[in-house]
Coordinates of C-alpha atoms in Angstrom, one line a residue:
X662 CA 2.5 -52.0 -89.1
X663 CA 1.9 -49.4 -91.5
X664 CA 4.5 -47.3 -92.9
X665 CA 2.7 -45.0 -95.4
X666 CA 2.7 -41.6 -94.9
X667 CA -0.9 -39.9 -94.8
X668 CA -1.6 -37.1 -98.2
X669 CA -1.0 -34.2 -95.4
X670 CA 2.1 -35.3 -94.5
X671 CA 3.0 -35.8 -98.2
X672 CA 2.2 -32.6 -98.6
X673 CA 4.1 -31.1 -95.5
X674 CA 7.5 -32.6 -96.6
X675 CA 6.8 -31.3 -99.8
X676 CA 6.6 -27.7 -98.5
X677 CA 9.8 -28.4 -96.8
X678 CA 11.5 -29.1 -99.7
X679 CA 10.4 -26.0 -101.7
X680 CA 11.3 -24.2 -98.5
X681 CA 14.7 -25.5 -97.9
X682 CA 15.2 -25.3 -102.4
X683 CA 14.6 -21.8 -102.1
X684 CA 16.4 -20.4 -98.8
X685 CA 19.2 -22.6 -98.2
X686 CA 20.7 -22.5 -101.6
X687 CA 25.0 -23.0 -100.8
X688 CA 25.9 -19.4 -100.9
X689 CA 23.7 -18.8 -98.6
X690 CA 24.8 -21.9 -96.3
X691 CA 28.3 -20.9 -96.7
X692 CA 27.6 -17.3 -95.6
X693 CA 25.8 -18.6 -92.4
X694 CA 29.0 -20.7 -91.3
X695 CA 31.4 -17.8 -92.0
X696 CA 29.6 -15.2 -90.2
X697 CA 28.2 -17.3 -87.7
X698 CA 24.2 -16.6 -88.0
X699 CA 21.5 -17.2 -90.2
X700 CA 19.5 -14.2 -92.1
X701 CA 16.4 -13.0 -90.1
X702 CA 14.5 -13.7 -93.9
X703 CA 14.9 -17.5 -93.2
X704 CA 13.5 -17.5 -89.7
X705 CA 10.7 -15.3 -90.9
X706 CA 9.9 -17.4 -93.5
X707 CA 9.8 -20.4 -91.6
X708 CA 7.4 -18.9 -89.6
X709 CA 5.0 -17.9 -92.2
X710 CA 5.3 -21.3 -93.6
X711 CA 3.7 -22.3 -90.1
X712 CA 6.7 -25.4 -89.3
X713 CA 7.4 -23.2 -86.1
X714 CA 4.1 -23.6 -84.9
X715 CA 4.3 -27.4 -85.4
X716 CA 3.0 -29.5 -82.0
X717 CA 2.1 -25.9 -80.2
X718 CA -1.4 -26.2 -79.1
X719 CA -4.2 -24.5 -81.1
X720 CA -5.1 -22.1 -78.5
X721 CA -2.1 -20.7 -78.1
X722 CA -1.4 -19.9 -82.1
X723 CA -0.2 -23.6 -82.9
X724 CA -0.9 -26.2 -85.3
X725 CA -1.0 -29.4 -83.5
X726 CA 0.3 -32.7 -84.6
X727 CA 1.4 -35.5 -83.6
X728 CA 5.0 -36.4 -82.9
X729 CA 5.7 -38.7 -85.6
X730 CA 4.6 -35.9 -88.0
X731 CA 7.3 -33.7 -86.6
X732 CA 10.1 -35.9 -86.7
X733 CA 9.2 -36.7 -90.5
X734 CA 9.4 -32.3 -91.2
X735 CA 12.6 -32.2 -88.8
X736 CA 14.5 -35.1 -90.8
X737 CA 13.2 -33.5 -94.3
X738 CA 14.2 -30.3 -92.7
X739 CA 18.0 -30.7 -92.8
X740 CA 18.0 -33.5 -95.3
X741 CA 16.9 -30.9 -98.0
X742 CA 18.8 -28.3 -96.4
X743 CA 22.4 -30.3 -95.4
X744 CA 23.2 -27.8 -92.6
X745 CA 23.3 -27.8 -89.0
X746 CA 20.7 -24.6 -88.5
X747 CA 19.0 -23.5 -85.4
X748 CA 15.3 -23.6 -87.3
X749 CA 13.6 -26.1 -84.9
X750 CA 14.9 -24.7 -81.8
X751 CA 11.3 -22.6 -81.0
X752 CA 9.8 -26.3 -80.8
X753 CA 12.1 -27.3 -77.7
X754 CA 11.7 -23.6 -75.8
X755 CA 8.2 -23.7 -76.6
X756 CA 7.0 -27.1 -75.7
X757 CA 9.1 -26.5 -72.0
X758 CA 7.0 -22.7 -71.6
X759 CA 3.3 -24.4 -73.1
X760 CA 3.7 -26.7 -70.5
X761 CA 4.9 -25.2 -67.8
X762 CA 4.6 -21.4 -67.5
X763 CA 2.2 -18.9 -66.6
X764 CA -0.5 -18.0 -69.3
X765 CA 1.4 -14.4 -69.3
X766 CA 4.5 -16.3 -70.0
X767 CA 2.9 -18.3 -72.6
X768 CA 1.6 -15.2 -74.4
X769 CA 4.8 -13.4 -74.2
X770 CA 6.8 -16.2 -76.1
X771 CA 4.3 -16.8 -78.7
X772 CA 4.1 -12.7 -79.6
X773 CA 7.7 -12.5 -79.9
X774 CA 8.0 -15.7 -81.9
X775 CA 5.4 -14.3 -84.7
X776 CA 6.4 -11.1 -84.4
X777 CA 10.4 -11.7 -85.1
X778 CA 10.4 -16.2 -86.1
X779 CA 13.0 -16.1 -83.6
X780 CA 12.7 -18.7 -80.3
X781 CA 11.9 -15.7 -77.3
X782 CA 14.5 -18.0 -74.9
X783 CA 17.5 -20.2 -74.7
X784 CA 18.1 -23.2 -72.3
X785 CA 20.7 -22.3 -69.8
X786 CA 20.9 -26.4 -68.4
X787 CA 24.9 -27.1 -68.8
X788 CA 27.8 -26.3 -66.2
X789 CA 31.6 -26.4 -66.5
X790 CA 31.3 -28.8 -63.8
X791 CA 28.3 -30.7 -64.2
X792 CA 27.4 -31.7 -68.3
X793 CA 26.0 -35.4 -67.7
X794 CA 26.6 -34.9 -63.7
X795 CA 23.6 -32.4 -63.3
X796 CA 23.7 -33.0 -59.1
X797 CA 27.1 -31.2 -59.4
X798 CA 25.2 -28.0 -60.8
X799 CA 25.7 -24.9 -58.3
X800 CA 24.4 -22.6 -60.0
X801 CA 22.3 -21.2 -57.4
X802 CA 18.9 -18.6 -55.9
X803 CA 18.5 -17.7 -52.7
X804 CA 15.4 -16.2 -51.5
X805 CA 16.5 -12.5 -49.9
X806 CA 14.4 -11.0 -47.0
X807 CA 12.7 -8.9 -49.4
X808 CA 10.9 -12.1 -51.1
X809 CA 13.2 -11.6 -54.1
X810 CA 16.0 -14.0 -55.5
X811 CA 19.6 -13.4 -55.8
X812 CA 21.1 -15.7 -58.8
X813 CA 24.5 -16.9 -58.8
X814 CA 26.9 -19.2 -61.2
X815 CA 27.6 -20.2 -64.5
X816 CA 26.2 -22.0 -67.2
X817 CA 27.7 -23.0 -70.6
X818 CA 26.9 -24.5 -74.2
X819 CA 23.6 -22.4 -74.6
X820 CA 22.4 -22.4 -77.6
X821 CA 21.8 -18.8 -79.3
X822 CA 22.7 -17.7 -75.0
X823 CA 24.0 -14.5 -76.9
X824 CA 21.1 -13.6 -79.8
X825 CA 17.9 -14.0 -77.8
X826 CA 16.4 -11.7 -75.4
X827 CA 15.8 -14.6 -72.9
X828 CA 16.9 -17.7 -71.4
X829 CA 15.5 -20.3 -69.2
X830 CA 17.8 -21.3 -66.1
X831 CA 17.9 -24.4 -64.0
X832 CA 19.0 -23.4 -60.6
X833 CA 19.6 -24.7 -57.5
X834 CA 17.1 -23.1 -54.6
X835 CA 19.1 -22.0 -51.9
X836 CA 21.9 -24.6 -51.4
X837 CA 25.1 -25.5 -54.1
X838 CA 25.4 -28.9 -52.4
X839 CA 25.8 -32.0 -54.0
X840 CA 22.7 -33.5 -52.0
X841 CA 20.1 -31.1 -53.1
X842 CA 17.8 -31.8 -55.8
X843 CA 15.8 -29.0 -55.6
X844 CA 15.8 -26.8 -58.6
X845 CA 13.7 -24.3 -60.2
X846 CA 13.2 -22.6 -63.6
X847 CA 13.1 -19.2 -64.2
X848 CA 13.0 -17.1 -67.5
X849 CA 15.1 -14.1 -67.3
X850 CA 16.4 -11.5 -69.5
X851 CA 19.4 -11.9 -70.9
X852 CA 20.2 -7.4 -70.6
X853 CA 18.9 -7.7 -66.9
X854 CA 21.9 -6.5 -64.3
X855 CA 24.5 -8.8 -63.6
X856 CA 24.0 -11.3 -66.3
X857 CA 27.1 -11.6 -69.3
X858 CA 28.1 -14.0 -71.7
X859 CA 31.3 -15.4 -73.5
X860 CA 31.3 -17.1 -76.7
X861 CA 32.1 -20.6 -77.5
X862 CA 34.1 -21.5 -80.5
X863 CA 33.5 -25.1 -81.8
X864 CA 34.8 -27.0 -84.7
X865 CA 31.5 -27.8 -86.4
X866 CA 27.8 -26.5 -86.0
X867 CA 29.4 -22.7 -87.5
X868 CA 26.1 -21.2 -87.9
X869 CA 24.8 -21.7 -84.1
X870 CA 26.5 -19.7 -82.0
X871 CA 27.4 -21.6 -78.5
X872 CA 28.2 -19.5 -75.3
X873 CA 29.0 -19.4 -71.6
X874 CA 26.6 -17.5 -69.6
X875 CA 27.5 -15.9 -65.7
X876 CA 25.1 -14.9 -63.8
X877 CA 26.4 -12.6 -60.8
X878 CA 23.8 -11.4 -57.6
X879 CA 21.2 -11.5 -60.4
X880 CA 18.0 -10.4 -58.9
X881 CA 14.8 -12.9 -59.4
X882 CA 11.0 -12.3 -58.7
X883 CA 8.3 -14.8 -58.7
X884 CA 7.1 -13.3 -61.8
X885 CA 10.4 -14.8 -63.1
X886 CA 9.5 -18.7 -62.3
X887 CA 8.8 -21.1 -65.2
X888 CA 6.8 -23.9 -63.4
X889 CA 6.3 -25.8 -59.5
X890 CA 9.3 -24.8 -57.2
X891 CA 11.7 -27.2 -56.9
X892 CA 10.9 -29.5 -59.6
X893 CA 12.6 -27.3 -62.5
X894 CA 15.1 -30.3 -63.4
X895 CA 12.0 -32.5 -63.2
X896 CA 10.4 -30.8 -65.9
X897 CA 13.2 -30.5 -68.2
X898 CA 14.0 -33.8 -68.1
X899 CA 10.3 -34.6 -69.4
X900 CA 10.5 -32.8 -72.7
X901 CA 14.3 -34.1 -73.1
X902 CA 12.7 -37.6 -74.2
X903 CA 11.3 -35.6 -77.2
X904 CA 14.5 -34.0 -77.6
X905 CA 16.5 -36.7 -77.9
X906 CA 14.2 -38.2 -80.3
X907 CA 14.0 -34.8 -82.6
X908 CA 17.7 -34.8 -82.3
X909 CA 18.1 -37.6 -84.1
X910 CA 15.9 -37.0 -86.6
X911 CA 17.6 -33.9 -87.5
X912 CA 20.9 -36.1 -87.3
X913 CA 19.6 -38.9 -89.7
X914 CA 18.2 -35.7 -92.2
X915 CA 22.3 -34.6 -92.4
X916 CA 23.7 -38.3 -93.0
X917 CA 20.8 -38.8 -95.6
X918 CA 22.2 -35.8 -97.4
X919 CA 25.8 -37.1 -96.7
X920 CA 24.7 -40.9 -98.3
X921 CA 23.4 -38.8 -101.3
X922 CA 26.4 -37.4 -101.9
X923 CA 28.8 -39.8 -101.6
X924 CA 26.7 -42.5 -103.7
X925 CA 26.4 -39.6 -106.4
X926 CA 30.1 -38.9 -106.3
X927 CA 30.7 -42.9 -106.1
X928 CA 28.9 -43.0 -109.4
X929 CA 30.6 -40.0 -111.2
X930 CA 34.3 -40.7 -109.8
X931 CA 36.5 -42.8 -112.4
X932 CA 39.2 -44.6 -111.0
X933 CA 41.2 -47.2 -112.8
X934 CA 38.5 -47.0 -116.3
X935 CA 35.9 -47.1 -113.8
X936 CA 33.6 -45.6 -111.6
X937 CA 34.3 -46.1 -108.0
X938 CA 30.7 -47.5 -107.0
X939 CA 32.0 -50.7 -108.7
X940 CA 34.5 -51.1 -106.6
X941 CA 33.6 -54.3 -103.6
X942 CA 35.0 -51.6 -100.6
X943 CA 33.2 -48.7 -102.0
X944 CA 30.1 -51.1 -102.2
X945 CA 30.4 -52.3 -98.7
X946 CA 30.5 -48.5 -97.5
X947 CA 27.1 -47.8 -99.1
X948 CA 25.4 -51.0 -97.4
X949 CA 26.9 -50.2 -94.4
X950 CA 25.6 -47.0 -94.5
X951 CA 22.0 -47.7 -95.9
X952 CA 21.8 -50.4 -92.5
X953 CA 22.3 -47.6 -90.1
X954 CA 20.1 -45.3 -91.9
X955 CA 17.0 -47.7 -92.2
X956 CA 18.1 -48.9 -88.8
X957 CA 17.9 -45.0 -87.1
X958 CA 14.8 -44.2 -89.0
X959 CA 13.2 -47.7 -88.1
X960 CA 13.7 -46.9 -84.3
X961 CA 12.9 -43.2 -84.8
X962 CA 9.5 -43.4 -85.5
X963 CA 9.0 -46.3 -83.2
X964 CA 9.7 -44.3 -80.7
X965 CA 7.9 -41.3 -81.8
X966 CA 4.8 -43.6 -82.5
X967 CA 5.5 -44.5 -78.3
X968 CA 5.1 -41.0 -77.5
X969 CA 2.3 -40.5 -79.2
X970 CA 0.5 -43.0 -77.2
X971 CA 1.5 -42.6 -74.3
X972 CA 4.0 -45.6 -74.0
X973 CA 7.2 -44.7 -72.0
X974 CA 9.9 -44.4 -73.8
X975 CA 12.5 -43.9 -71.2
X976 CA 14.6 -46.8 -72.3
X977 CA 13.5 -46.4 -76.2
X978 CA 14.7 -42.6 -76.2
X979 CA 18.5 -43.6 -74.6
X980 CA 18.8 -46.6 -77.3
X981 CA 17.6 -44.0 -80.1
X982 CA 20.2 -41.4 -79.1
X983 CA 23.1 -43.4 -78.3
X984 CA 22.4 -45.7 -81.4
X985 CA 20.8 -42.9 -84.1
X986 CA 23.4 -40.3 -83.6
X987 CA 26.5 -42.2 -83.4
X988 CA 25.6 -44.5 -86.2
X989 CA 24.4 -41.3 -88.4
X990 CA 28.2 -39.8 -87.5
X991 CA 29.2 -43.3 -88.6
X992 CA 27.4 -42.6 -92.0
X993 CA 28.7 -39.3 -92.3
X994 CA 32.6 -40.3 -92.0
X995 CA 32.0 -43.1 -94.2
X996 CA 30.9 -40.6 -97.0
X997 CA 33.8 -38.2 -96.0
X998 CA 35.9 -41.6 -96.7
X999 CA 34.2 -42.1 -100.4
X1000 CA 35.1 -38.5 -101.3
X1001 CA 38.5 -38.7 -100.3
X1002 CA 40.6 -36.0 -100.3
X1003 CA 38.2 -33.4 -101.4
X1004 CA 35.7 -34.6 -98.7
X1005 CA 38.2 -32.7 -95.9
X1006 CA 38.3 -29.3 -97.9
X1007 CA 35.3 -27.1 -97.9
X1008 CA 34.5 -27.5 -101.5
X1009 CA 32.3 -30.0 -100.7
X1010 CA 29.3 -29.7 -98.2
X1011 CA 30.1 -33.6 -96.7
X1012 CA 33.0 -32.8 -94.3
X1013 CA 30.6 -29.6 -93.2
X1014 CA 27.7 -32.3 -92.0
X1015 CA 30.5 -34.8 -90.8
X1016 CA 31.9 -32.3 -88.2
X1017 CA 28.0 -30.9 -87.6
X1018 CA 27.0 -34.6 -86.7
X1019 CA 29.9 -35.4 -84.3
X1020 CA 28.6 -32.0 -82.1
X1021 CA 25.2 -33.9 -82.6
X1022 CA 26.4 -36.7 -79.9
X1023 CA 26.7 -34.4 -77.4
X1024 CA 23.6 -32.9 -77.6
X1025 CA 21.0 -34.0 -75.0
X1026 CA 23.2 -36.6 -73.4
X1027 CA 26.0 -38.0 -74.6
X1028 CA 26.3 -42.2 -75.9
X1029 CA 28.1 -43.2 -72.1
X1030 CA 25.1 -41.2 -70.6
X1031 CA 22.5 -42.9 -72.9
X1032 CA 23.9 -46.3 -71.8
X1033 CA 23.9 -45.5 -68.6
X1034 CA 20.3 -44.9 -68.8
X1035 CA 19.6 -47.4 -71.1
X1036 CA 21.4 -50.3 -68.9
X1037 CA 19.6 -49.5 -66.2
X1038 CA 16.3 -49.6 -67.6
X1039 CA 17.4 -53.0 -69.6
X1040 CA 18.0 -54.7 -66.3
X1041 CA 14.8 -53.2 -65.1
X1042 CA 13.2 -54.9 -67.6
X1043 CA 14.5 -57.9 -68.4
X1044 CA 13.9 -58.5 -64.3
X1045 CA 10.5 -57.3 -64.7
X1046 CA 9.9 -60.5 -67.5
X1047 CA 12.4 -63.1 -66.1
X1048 CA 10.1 -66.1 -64.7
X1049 CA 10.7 -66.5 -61.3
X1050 CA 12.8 -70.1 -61.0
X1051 CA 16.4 -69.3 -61.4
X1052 CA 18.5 -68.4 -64.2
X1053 CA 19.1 -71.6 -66.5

C-alpha cells in the first residue's frame, strides 16, 4: 500500500491552508457562531479557489478528482480552519443534481453556484417522525387532474432550509402509508406558495443554521422532478455512502485541531513544577487519542480508495461512520478533559469543536443506524465465506 500523497495533492492542501490562514482567522470564527452565518467573502472565495468545484464533472464547470483527493481537502479543510462551516455542502447538492437531474437543472445549479459560491439547494430528507425510520416519512404528492402535484408535510434538520433559494424534497407519490416505497425528488423553491420554515436552535454547529420546513398544498410540475419517479429515496441513498464518508473526514479535520491543542496546552500547562504532558494520565489521553485518529484516517481512505474503484462499500461506509465520528467526538472530549476548566468556557476554540462533533453523529445516520447496517451486512458476509460443514 502506498500512502504518499502525489505533488498535486501536496499542493491542494497547501492552498487549503493559506485559504483557511487567511479567512477563518478567530474573530472571524467567533462572529459566524454569534450571528449564525458565515460572510458571503468566504464562500466567494472558496469558489474562486476552485474546492467547490472539486469531483463535479468537467463538462459541467468541474474539476474532477477522485474521492480520496476530496476527503484529504475536506479533513485539511476544517483541520486548518477548527469550525464546523457549511463550505463543502455544494459537493453533496451537486453530486445528487449531476447525477440525476435534467441538463436544465444541471445548468441552473452550476450558474448560481459561480455566480453567488453558495450551494443553489438544500436536502429536505428528515421528518419529525421518521429520522432513521424513512418508511414512516408522509410527506406526500399527489398527482391532481390537471397533471400537476399538490405537496403536503413536513420536513426538519435542513441544512441552510432557510438561506438558499432551493431545496430538494423526498416525497412520498401519492400514498402516506407505511408500505409505500415510492418516492420522488423534486427541486422546489423555497418563496413558491405554501412553503415556510421555522428555525432550529442547536447546542453546537452555531454557524449552520438548522430548520423545519412545511410544505402546505404546494403545487409541483414535472419540470420540478429531480430523477426516475419513484426511486427518489433510491438515489439519495447512493450518494449517502460518499456522505458518510466525507462526514467523517470533516469530523477527523475538527478532532485533529482539538489533539493539537490540547497536546500544545499539555506542554505549556505547569502543574505541580511541571508541565502536564508529563503526567502518566495526561500521557494516556494523547495515545488514546492519536489511536483513534490514525485508526479513522486509516479506514477513511480505505474506504474512499473503495469508492474509487468501484468496490462496494456498503458495509465499509456504516463501520467508518459509526467508528470515525464517535471515536473523533471521543478525541474531542478527551482534549476538552486536558484543558480542564477553561476547555468548557468559550475562550478556547476546543469545547466549540467538542459540541460541533457530537452534532456530527447524527449526521447521515446515527451509530445504532450504522450498526444496524453494518450487522447486517457482517452476517451477510461472514455467511457468504463460512465453508459449508457446520460451525466448529
Amino acid at each position: 500500500m502506498d500512502f504518499a500523497m502525489t505533488d498535486e495533492q501536496e499542493l491542494l492542501l497547501e492552498s487549503v491552508r493559506e485559504f483557511c490562514d487567511r479567512y477563518f482567522t478567530e474573530d472571524v470564527i467567533k462572529e459566524m457562531y454569534e450571528t449564525g452565518d458565515m460572510p458571503d467573502e468566504i464562500a466567494e472565495a472558496y469558489r474562486d479557489a476552485g474546492f467547490g468545484l472539486m469531483g463535479i464533472p468537467e463538462e459541467y464547470g468541474g474539476i474532477p478528482c477522485d474521492k480520496v483527493t476530496l476527503g484529504m481537502m475536506i479533513e485539511e479543510l476544517y483541520h486548518s480552519s477548527g469550525c464546523n462551516h457549511i463550505l463543502y455542502q455544494n459537493s453533496l447538492t451537486a453530486f445528487d443534481i449531476v447525477e440525476f437531474g435534467t441538463p436544465e437543472q444541471i445548468q441552473k445549479y452550476m450558474d448560481a453556484y459561480m455566480e453567488t459560491g453558495w450551494p443553489l439547494c438544500s436536502l429536505s430528507i428528515s421528518e419529525p417522525g421518521a429520522g432513521s425510520d424513512n418508511r414512516n416519512m408522509s410527506c406526500t404528492a399527489k398527482k391532481q387532474d390537471d397533471g400537476t402535484y399538490r405537496l403536503n408535510g413536513q420536513k426538519t434538520w435542513v441544512t441552510m432550509g432557510a438561506k438558499l433559494p432551493y431545496t430538494i424534497v423526498v416525497a412520498k407519490d401519492e400514498d402516506p402509508s407505511r408500505e409505500n416505497d415510492k418516492m420522488s425528488l423534486w427541486m422546489i423553491e423555497m418563496d413558491r406558495q405554501g412553503v415556510s420554515t421555522a428555525g432550529l436552535h442547536k447546542i453546537g454547529q452555531q454557524c449552520i443554521p438548522f430548520c423545519e420546513v412545511y410544505f402546505d398544498d404546494v403545487v409541483l410540475t414535472e419540470e420540478d422532478r429531480v430523477g426516475t419517479p419513484g426511486e427518489g429515496f433510491m438515489m439519495v441513498m447512493k450518494n449517502f455512502e460518499v456522505e458518510r464518508a466525507l462526514l467523517v473526514a470533516e469530523q477527523l479535520g475538527l478532532a485533529q485541531a482539538a489533539m493539537e491543542d490540547a497536546v500544545t496546552y499539555a506542554n505549556q500547562r505547569i502543574a505541580f513544577n511541571k508541565p502536564i504532558a508529563n503526567f502518566q494520565m495526561t500521557q494516556e489521553k494523547h495515545t488514546e487519542m492519536e489511536i483513534r485518529l490514525q485508526n479513522t484516517r486509516n479506514m477513511l481512505y480505505k474506504t474512499l480508495w473503495e469508492l474509487d474503484n468501484d468496490i462496494s462499500v456498503q458495509l465499509d461506509s456504516a463501520l467508518l461512520k459509526r467508528y470515525g465520528c464517535t471515536e473523533c467526538f471521543n478525541v474531542a472530549d478527551m482534549a476538552l478533559s486536558i484543558f480542564g476548566g477553561i476547555g468548557y468556557t468559550t475562550e478556547v476554540r476546543v469545547g466549540r469543536i467538542w459540541a460541533d462533533c457530537r452534532g456530527n453523529l447524527f449526521g447521515g445516520g446515527t451509530p445504532e443506524i450504522m450498526a444496524y447496517i453494518a450487522g447486517r451486512q457482517v452476517a451477510k458476509k461472514y455467511r457468504a465465506e463460512a465453508p459449508s460443514s457446520e460451525c466448529r
